[in-house]
PDB file of C-alpha atoms and ligand atoms in Angstrom:
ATOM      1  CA  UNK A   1      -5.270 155.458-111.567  1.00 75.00           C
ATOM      2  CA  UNK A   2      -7.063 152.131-112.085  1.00 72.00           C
ATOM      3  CA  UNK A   3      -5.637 149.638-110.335  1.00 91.00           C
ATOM      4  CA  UNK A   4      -3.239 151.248-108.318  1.00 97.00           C
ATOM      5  CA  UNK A   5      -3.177 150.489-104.817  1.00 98.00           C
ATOM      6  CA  UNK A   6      -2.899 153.834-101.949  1.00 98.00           C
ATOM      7  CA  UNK A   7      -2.972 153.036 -98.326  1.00 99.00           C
ATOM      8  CA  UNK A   8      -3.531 156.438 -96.306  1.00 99.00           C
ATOM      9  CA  UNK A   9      -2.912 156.442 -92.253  1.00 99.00           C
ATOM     10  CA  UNK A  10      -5.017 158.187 -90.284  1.00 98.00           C
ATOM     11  CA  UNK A  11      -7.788 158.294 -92.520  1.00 98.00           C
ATOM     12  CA  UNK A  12     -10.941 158.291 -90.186  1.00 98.00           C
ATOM     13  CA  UNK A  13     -10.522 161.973 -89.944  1.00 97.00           C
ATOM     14  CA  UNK A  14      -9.003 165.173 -90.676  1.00 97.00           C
ATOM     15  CA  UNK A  15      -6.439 165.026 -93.605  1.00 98.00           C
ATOM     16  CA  UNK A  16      -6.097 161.403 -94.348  1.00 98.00           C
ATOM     17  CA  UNK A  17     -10.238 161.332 -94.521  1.00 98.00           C
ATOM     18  CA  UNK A  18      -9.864 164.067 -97.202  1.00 98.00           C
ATOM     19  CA  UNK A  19      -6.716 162.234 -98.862  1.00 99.00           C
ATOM     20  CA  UNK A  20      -8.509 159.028 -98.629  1.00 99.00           C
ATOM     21  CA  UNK A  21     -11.359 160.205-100.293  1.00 98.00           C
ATOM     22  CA  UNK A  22      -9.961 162.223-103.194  1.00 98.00           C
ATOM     23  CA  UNK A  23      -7.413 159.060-104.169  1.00 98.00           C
ATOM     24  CA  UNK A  24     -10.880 157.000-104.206  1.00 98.00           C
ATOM     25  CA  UNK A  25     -12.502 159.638-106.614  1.00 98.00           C
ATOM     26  CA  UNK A  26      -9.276 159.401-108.995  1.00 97.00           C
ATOM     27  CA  UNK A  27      -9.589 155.550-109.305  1.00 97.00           C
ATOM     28  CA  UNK A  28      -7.395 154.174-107.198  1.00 98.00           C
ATOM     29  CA  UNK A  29      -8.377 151.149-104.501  1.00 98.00           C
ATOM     30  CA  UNK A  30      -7.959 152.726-101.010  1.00 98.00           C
ATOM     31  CA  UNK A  31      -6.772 151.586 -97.739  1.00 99.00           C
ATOM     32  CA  UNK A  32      -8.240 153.693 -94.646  1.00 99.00           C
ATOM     33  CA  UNK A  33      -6.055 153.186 -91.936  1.00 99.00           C
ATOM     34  CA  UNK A  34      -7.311 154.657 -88.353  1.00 98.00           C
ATOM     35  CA  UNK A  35      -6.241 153.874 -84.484  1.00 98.00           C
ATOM     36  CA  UNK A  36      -9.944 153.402 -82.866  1.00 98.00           C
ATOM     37  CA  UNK A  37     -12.591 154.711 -84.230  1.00 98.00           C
ATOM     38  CA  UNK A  38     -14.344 152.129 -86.233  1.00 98.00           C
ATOM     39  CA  UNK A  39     -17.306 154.701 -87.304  1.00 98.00           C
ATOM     40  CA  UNK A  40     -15.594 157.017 -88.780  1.00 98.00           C
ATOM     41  CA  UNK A  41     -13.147 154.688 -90.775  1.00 98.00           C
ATOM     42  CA  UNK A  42     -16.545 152.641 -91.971  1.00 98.00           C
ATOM     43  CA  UNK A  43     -18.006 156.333 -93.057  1.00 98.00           C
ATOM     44  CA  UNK A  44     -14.607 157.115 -95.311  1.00 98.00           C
ATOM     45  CA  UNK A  45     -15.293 153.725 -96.671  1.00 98.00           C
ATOM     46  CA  UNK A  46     -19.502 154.222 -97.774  1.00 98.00           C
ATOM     47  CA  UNK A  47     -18.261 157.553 -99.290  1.00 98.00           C
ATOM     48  CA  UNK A  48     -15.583 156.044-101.473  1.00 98.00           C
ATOM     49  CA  UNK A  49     -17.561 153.598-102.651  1.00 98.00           C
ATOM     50  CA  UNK A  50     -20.919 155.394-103.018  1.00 98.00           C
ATOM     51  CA  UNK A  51     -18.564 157.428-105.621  1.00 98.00           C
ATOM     52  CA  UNK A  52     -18.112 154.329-107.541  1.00 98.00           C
ATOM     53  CA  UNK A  53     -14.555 153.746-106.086  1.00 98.00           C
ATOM     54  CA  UNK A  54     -13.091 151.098-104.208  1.00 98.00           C
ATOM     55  CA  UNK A  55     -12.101 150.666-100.445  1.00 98.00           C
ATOM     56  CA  UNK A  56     -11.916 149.188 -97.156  1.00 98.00           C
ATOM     57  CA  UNK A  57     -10.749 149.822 -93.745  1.00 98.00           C
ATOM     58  CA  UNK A  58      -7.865 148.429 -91.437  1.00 99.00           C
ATOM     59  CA  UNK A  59      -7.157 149.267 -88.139  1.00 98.00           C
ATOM     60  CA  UNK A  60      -3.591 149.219 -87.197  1.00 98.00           C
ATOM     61  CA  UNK A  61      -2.039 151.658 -84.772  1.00 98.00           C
ATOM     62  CA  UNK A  62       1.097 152.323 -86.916  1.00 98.00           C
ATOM     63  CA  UNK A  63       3.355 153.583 -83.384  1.00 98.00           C
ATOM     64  CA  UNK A  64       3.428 149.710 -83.347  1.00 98.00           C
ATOM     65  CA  UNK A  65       6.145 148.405 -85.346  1.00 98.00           C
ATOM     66  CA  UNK A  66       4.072 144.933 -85.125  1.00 98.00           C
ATOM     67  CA  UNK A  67       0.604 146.741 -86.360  1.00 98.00           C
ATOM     68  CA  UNK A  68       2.788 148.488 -89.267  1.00 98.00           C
ATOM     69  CA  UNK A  69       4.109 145.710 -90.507  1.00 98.00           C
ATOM     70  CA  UNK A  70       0.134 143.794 -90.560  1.00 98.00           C
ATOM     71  CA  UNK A  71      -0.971 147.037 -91.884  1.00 98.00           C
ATOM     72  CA  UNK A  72       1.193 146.281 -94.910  1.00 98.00           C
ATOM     73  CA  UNK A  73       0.387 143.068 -95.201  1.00 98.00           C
ATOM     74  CA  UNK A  74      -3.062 143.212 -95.431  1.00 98.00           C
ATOM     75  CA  UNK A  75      -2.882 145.881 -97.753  1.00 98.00           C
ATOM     76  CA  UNK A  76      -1.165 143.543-100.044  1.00 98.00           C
ATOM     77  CA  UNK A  77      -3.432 140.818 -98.827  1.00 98.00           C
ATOM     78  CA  UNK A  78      -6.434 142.770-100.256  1.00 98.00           C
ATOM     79  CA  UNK A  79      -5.432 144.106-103.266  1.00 98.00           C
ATOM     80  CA  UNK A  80      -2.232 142.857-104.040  1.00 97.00           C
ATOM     81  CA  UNK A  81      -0.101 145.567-104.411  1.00 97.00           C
ATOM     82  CA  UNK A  82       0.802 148.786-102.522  1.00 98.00           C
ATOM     83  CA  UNK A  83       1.599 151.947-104.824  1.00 98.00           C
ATOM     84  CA  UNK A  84       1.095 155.072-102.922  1.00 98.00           C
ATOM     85  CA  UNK A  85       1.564 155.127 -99.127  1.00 99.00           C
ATOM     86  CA  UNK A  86       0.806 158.598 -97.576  1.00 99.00           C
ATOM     87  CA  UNK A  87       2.378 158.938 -94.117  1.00 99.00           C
ATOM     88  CA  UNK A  88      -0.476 160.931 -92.576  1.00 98.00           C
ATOM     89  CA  UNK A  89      -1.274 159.650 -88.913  1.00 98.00           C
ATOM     90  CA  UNK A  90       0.245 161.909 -86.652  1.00 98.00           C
ATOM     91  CA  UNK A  91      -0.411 163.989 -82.911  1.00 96.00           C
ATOM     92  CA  UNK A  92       0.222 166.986 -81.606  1.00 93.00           C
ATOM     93  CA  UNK A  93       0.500 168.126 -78.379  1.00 91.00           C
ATOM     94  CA  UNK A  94       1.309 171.571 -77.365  1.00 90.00           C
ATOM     95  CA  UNK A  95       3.389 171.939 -74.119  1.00 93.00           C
ATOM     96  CA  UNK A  96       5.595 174.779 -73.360  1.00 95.00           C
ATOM     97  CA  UNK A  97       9.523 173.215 -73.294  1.00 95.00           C
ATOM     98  CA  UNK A  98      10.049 172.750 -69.229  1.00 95.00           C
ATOM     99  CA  UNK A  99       6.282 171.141 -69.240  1.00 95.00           C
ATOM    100  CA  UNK A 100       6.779 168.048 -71.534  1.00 93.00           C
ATOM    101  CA  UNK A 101       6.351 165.179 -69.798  1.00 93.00           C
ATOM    102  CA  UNK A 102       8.397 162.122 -71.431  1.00 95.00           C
ATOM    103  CA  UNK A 103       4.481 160.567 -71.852  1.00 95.00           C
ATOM    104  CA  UNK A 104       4.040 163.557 -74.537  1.00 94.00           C
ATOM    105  CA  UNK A 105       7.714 163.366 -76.172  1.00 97.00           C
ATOM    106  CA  UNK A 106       7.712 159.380 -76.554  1.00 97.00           C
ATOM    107  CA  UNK A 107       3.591 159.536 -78.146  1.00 97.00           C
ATOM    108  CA  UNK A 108       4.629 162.170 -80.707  1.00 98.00           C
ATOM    109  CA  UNK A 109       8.142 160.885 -80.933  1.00 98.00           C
ATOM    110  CA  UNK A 110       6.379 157.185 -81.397  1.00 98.00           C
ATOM    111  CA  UNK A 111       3.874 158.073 -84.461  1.00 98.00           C
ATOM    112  CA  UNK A 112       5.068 161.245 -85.833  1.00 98.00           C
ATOM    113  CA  UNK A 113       8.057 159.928 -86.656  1.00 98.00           C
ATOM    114  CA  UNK A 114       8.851 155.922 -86.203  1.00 98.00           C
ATOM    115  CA  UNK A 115       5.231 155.631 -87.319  1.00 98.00           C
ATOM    116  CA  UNK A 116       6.390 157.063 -90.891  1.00 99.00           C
ATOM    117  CA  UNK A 117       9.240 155.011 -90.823  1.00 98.00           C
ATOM    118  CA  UNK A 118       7.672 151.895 -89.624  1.00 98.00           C
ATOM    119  CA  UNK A 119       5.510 152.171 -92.602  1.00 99.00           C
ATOM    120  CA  UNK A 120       7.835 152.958 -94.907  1.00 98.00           C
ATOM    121  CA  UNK A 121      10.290 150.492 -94.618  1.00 98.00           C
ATOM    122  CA  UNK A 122       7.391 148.267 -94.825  1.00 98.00           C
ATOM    123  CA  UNK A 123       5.903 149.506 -97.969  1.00 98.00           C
ATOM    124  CA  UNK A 124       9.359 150.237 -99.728  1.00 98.00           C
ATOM    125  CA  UNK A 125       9.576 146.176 -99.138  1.00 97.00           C
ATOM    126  CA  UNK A 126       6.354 145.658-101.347  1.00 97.00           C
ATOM    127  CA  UNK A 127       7.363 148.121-104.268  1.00 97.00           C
ATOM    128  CA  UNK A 128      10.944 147.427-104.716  1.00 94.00           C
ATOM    129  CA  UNK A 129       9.710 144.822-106.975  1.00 90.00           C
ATOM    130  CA  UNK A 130       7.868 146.486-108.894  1.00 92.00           C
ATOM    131  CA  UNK A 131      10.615 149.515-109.545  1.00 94.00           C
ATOM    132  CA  UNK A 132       7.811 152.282-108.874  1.00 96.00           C
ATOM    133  CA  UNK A 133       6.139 153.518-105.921  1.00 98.00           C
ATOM    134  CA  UNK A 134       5.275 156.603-104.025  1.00 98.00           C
ATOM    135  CA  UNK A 135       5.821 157.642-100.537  1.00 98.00           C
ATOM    136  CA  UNK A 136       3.709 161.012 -99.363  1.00 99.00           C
ATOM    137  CA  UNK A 137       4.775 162.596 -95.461  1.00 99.00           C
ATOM    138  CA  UNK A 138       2.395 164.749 -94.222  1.00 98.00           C
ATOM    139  CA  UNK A 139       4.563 167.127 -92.424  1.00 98.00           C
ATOM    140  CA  UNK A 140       3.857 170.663 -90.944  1.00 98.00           C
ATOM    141  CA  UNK A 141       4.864 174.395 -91.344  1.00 97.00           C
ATOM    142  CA  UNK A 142       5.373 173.777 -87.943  1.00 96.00           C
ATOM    143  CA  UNK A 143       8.951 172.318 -89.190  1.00 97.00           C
ATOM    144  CA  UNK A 144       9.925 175.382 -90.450  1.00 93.00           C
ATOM    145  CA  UNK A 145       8.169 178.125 -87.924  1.00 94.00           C
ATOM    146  CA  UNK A 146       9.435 178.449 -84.348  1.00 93.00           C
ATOM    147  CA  UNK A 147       5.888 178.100 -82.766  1.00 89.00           C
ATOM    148  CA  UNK A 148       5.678 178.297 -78.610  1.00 91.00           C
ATOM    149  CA  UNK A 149       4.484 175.300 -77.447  1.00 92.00           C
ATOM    150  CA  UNK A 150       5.772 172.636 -80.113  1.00 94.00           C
ATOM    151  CA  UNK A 151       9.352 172.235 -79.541  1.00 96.00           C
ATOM    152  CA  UNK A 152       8.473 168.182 -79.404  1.00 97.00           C
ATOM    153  CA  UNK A 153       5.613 168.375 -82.419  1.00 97.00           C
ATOM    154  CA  UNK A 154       8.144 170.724 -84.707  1.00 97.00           C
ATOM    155  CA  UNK A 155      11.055 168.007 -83.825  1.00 98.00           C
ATOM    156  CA  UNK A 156       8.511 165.479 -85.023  1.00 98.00           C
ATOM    157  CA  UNK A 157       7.984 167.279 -88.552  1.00 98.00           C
ATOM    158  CA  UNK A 158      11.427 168.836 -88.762  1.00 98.00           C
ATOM    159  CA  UNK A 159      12.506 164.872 -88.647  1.00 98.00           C
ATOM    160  CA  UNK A 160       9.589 163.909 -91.705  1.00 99.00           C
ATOM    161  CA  UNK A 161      11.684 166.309 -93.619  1.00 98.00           C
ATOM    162  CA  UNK A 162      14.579 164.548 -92.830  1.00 98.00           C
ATOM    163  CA  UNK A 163      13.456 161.647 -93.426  1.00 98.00           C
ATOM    164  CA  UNK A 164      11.752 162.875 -96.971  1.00 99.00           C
ATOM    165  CA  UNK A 165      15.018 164.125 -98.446  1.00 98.00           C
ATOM    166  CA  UNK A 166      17.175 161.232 -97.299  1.00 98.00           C
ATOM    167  CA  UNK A 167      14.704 158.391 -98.275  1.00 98.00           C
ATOM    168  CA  UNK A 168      13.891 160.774-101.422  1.00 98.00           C
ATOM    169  CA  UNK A 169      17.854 159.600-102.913  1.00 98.00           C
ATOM    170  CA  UNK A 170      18.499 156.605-101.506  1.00 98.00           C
ATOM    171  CA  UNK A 171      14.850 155.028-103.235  1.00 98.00           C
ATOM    172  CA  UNK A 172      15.018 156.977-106.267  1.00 98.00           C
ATOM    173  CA  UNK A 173      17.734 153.907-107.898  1.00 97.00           C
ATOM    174  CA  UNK A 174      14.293 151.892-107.172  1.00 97.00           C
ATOM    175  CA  UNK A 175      11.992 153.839-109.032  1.00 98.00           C
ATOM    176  CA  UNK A 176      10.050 155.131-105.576  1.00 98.00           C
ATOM    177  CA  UNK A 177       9.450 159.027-105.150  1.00 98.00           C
ATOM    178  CA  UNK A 178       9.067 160.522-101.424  1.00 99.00           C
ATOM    179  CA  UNK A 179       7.775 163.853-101.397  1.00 99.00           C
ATOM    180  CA  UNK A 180       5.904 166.107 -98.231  1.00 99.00           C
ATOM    181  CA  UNK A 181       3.209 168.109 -98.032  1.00 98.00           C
ATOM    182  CA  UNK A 182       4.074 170.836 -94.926  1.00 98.00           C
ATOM    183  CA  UNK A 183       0.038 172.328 -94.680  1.00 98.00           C
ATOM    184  CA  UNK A 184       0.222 175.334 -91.970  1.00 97.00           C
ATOM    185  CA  UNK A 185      -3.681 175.734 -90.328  1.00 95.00           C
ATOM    186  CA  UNK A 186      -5.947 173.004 -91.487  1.00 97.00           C
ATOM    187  CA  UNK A 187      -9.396 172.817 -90.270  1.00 95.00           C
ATOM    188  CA  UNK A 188      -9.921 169.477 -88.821  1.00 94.00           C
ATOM    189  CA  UNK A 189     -10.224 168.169 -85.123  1.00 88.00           C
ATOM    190  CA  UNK A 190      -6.527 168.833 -84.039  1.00 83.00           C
ATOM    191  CA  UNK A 191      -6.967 173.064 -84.685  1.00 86.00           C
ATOM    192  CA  UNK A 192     -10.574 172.522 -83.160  1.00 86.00           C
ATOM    193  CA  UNK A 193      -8.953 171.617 -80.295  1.00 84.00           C
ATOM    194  CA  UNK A 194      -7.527 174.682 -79.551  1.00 84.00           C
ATOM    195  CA  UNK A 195      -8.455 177.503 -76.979  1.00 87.00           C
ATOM    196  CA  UNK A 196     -11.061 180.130 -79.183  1.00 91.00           C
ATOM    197  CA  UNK A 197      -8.105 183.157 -78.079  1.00 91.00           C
ATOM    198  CA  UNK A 198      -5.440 181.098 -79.428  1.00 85.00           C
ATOM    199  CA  UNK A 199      -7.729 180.291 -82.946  1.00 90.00           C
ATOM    200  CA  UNK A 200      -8.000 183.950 -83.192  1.00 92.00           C
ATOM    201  CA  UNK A 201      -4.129 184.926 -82.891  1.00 91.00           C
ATOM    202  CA  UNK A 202      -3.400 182.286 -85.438  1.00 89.00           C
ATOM    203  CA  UNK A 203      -5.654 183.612 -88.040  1.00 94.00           C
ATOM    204  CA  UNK A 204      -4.706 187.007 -87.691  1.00 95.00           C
ATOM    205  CA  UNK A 205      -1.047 185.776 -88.761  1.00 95.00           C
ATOM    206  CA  UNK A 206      -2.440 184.326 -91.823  1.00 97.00           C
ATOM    207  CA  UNK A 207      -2.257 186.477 -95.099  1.00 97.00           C
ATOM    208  CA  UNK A 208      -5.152 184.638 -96.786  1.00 98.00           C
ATOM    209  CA  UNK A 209      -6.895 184.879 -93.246  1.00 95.00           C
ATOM    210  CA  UNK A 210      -8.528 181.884 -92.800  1.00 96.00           C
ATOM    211  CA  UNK A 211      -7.508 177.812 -91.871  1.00 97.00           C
ATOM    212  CA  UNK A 212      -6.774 175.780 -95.199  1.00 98.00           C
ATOM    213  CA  UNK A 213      -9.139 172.819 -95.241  1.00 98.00           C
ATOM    214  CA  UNK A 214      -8.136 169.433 -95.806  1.00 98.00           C
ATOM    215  CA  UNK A 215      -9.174 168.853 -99.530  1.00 98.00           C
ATOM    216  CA  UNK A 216      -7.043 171.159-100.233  1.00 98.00           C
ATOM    217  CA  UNK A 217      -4.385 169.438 -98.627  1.00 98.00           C
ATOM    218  CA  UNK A 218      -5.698 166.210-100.126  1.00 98.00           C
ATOM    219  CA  UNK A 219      -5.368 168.364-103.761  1.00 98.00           C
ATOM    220  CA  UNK A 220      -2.050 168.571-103.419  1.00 98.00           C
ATOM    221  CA  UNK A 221      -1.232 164.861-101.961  1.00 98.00           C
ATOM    222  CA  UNK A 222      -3.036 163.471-105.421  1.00 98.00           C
ATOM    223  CA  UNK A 223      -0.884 165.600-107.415  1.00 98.00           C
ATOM    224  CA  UNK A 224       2.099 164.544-105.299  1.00 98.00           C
ATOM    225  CA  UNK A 225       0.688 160.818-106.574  1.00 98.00           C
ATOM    226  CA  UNK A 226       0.018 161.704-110.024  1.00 97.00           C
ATOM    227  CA  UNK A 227       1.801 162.296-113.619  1.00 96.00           C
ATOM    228  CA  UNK A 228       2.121 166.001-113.248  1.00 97.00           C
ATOM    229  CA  UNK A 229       4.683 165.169-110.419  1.00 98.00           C
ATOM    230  CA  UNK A 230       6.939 162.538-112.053  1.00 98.00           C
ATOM    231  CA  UNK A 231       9.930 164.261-111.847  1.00 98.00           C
ATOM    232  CA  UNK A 232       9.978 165.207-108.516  1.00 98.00           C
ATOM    233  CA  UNK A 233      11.282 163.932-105.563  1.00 98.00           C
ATOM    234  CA  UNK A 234      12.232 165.024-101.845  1.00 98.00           C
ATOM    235  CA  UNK A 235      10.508 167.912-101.849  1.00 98.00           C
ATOM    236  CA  UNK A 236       8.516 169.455 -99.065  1.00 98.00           C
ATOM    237  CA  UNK A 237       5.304 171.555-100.453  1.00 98.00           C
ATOM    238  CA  UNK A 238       4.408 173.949 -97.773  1.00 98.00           C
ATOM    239  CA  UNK A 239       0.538 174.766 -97.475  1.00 98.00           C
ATOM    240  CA  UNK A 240      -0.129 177.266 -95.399  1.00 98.00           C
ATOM    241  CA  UNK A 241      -1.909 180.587 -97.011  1.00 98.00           C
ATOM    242  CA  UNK A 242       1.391 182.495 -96.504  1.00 98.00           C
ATOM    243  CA  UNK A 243       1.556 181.757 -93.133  1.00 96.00           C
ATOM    244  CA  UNK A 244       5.670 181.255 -92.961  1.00 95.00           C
ATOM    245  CA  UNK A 245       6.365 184.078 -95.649  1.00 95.00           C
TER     246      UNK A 245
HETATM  247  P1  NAP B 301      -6.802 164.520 -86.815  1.00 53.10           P
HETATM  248  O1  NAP B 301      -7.977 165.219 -87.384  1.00 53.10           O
HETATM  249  O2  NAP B 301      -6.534 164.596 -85.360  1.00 53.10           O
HETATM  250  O3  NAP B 301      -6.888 162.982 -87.276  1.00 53.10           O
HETATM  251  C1  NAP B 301      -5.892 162.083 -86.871  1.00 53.10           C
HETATM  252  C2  NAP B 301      -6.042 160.791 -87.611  1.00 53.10           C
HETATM  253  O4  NAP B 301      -4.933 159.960 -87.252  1.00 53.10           O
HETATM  254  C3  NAP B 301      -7.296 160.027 -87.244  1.00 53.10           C
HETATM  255  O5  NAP B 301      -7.758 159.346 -88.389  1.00 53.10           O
HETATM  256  C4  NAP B 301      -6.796 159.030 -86.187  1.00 53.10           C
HETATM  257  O6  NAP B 301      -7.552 157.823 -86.133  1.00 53.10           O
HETATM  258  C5  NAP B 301      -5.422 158.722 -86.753  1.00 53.10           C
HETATM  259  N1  NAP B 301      -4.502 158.215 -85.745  1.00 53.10           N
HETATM  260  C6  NAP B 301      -4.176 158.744 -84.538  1.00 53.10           C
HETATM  261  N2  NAP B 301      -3.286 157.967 -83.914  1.00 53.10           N
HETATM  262  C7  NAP B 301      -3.037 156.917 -84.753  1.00 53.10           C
HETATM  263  C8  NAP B 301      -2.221 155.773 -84.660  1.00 53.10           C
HETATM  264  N3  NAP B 301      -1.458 155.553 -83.581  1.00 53.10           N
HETATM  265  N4  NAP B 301      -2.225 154.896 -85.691  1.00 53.10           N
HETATM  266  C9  NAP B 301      -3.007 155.102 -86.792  1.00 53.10           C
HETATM  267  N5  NAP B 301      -3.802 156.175 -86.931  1.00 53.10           N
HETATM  268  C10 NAP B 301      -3.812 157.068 -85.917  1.00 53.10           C
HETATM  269  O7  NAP B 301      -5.439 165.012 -87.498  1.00 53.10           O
HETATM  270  P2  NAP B 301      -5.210 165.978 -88.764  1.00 53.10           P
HETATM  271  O8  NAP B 301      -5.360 167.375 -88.320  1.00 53.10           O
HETATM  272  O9  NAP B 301      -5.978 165.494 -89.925  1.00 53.10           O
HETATM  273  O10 NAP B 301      -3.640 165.748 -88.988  1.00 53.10           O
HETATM  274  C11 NAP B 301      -3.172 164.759 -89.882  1.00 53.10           C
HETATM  275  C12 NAP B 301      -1.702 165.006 -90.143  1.00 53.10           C
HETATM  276  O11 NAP B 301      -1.527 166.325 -90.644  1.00 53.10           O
HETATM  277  C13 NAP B 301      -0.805 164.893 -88.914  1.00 53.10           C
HETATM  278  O12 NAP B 301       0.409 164.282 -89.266  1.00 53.10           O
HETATM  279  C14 NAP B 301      -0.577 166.326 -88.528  1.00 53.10           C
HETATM  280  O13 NAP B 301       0.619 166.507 -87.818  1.00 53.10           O
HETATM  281  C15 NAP B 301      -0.546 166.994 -89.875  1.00 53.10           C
HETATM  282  N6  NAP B 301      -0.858 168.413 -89.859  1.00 53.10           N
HETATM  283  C16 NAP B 301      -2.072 168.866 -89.439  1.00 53.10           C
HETATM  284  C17 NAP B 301      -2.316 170.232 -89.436  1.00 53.10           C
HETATM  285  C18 NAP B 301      -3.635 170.812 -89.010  1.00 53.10           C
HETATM  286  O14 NAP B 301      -3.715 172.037 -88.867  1.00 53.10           O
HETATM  287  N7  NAP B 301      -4.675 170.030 -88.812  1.00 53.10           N
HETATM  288  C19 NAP B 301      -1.313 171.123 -89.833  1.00 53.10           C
HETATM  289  C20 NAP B 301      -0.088 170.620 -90.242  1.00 53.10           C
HETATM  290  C21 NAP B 301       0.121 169.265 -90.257  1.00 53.10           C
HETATM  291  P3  NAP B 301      -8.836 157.644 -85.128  1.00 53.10           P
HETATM  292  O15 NAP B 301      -9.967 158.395 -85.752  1.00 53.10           O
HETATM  293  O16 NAP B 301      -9.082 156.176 -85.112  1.00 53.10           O
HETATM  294  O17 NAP B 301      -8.424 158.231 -83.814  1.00 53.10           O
END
């Protein structure tokens, strides 16, 4: 993957951190995208490049159509090319349906979903040219399981799906592939989060009865990337130890 070119958002932590760094491992240059926190963005960095890879850090909050569109550009601006964008940066916010305050529809509503699109259109712009690219939503099982609490975040994912399938044919005449990943229970800061009862209720509905962890999510994202997935496109990849069988 020399010289190839991935920006992940949301790559301080979680997910994109894992993404971030297993792109960096498999050659390409990296782009760590984060919202605010400088440290942990500067950490992905040092590991990529103590691993002999290549990377730096931008901070863009990519709700902002104006901080997508920089995010882009300075992608570009550094390494002169974008070819794998992974649509990663996302919230959630669990709030049972007469709760949701419009603060907590218009935040997820803002990055889970115009986020991804902001940055799509933006990288789609940069690889036309080129005739190749690949675009990489981070979704959720949440898209496909009716789970109390996320009517907004499920909305959210249930639109990256959308948004993966129609994107998925009208860029593949360009040469661009738009897949999702869909994990289910990922251990990272956003399940940490959550009440110790409600940690235990969720693993006992797992078959493989534990939380997936985020290189494994990142496993699949590089093959997503990669030559063993050339021929595929729009497809959502659920993750989730059997959790929505
Ligand atoms: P996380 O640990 O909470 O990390 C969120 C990341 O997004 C951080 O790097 C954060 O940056 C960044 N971020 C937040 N707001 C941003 C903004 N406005 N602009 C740019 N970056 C922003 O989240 P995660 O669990 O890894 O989740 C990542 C993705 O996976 C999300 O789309 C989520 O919906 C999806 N997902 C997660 C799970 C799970 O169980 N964890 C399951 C299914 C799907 P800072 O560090 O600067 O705040």
């Amino acid at each position: 993957m020399e010289n190839k070119v991935a920006l992940v958002t949301g790559a301080s932590r979680g997910i994109g951190r894992a993404c971030a760094i297993k792109l960096g491992a498999e050659g390409y240059k990296v782009v760590v995208n984060y919202n605010s926190n400088d440290e942990a963005a500067n950490e992905v960095v040092s590991l990529i490049k103590e691993a002999g890879g290549e990377a730096t850090a931008i901070k863009a909050d990519v709700s902002n159509p104006a901080e997508a569109k920089m995010l882009i550009r300075e992608t570009v601006n550094t390494y002169g090319q974008i070819d794998v964008l992974v649509n990663n940066a996302g919230i959630v916010k669990d709030e049972f349906v007469l709760m949701m305050s419009e603060e907590t529809i218009n935040k997820c509503l803002d990055l889970n979903i115009k986020g991804y699109l902001y940055c799509t259109q933006q990288a789609v712009l940069k690889m036309f040219s080129k005739k190749q690219g690949v675009i990489i939503n981070v979704s959720s099982v949440s898209s496909k399981l009716a789970v109390p609490g996320q009517s907004v975040y499920s909305s959210t994912k249930g639109a990256v799906n959308a948004m993966t399938a129609t994107m998925a044919k009208e860029l593949a005449p360009y040469g661009i592939r738009v897949n999702a990943v869909a994990p289910g229970f990922i251990a990272t800061d956003m399940v940490d989060q959550l009440p110790e009862d409600k940690k235990e209720e969720y693993l006992s509905t797992i078959p493989l009865k534990r939380f997936g962890t985020a290189e494994e999510v990142a496993e699949m994202v590089a093959m997503l990337a990669g030559p063993a997935c050339t021929y595929m496109t729009g497809q959502v990849i659920v993750l989730d130890g059997g959790l929505s069988l």
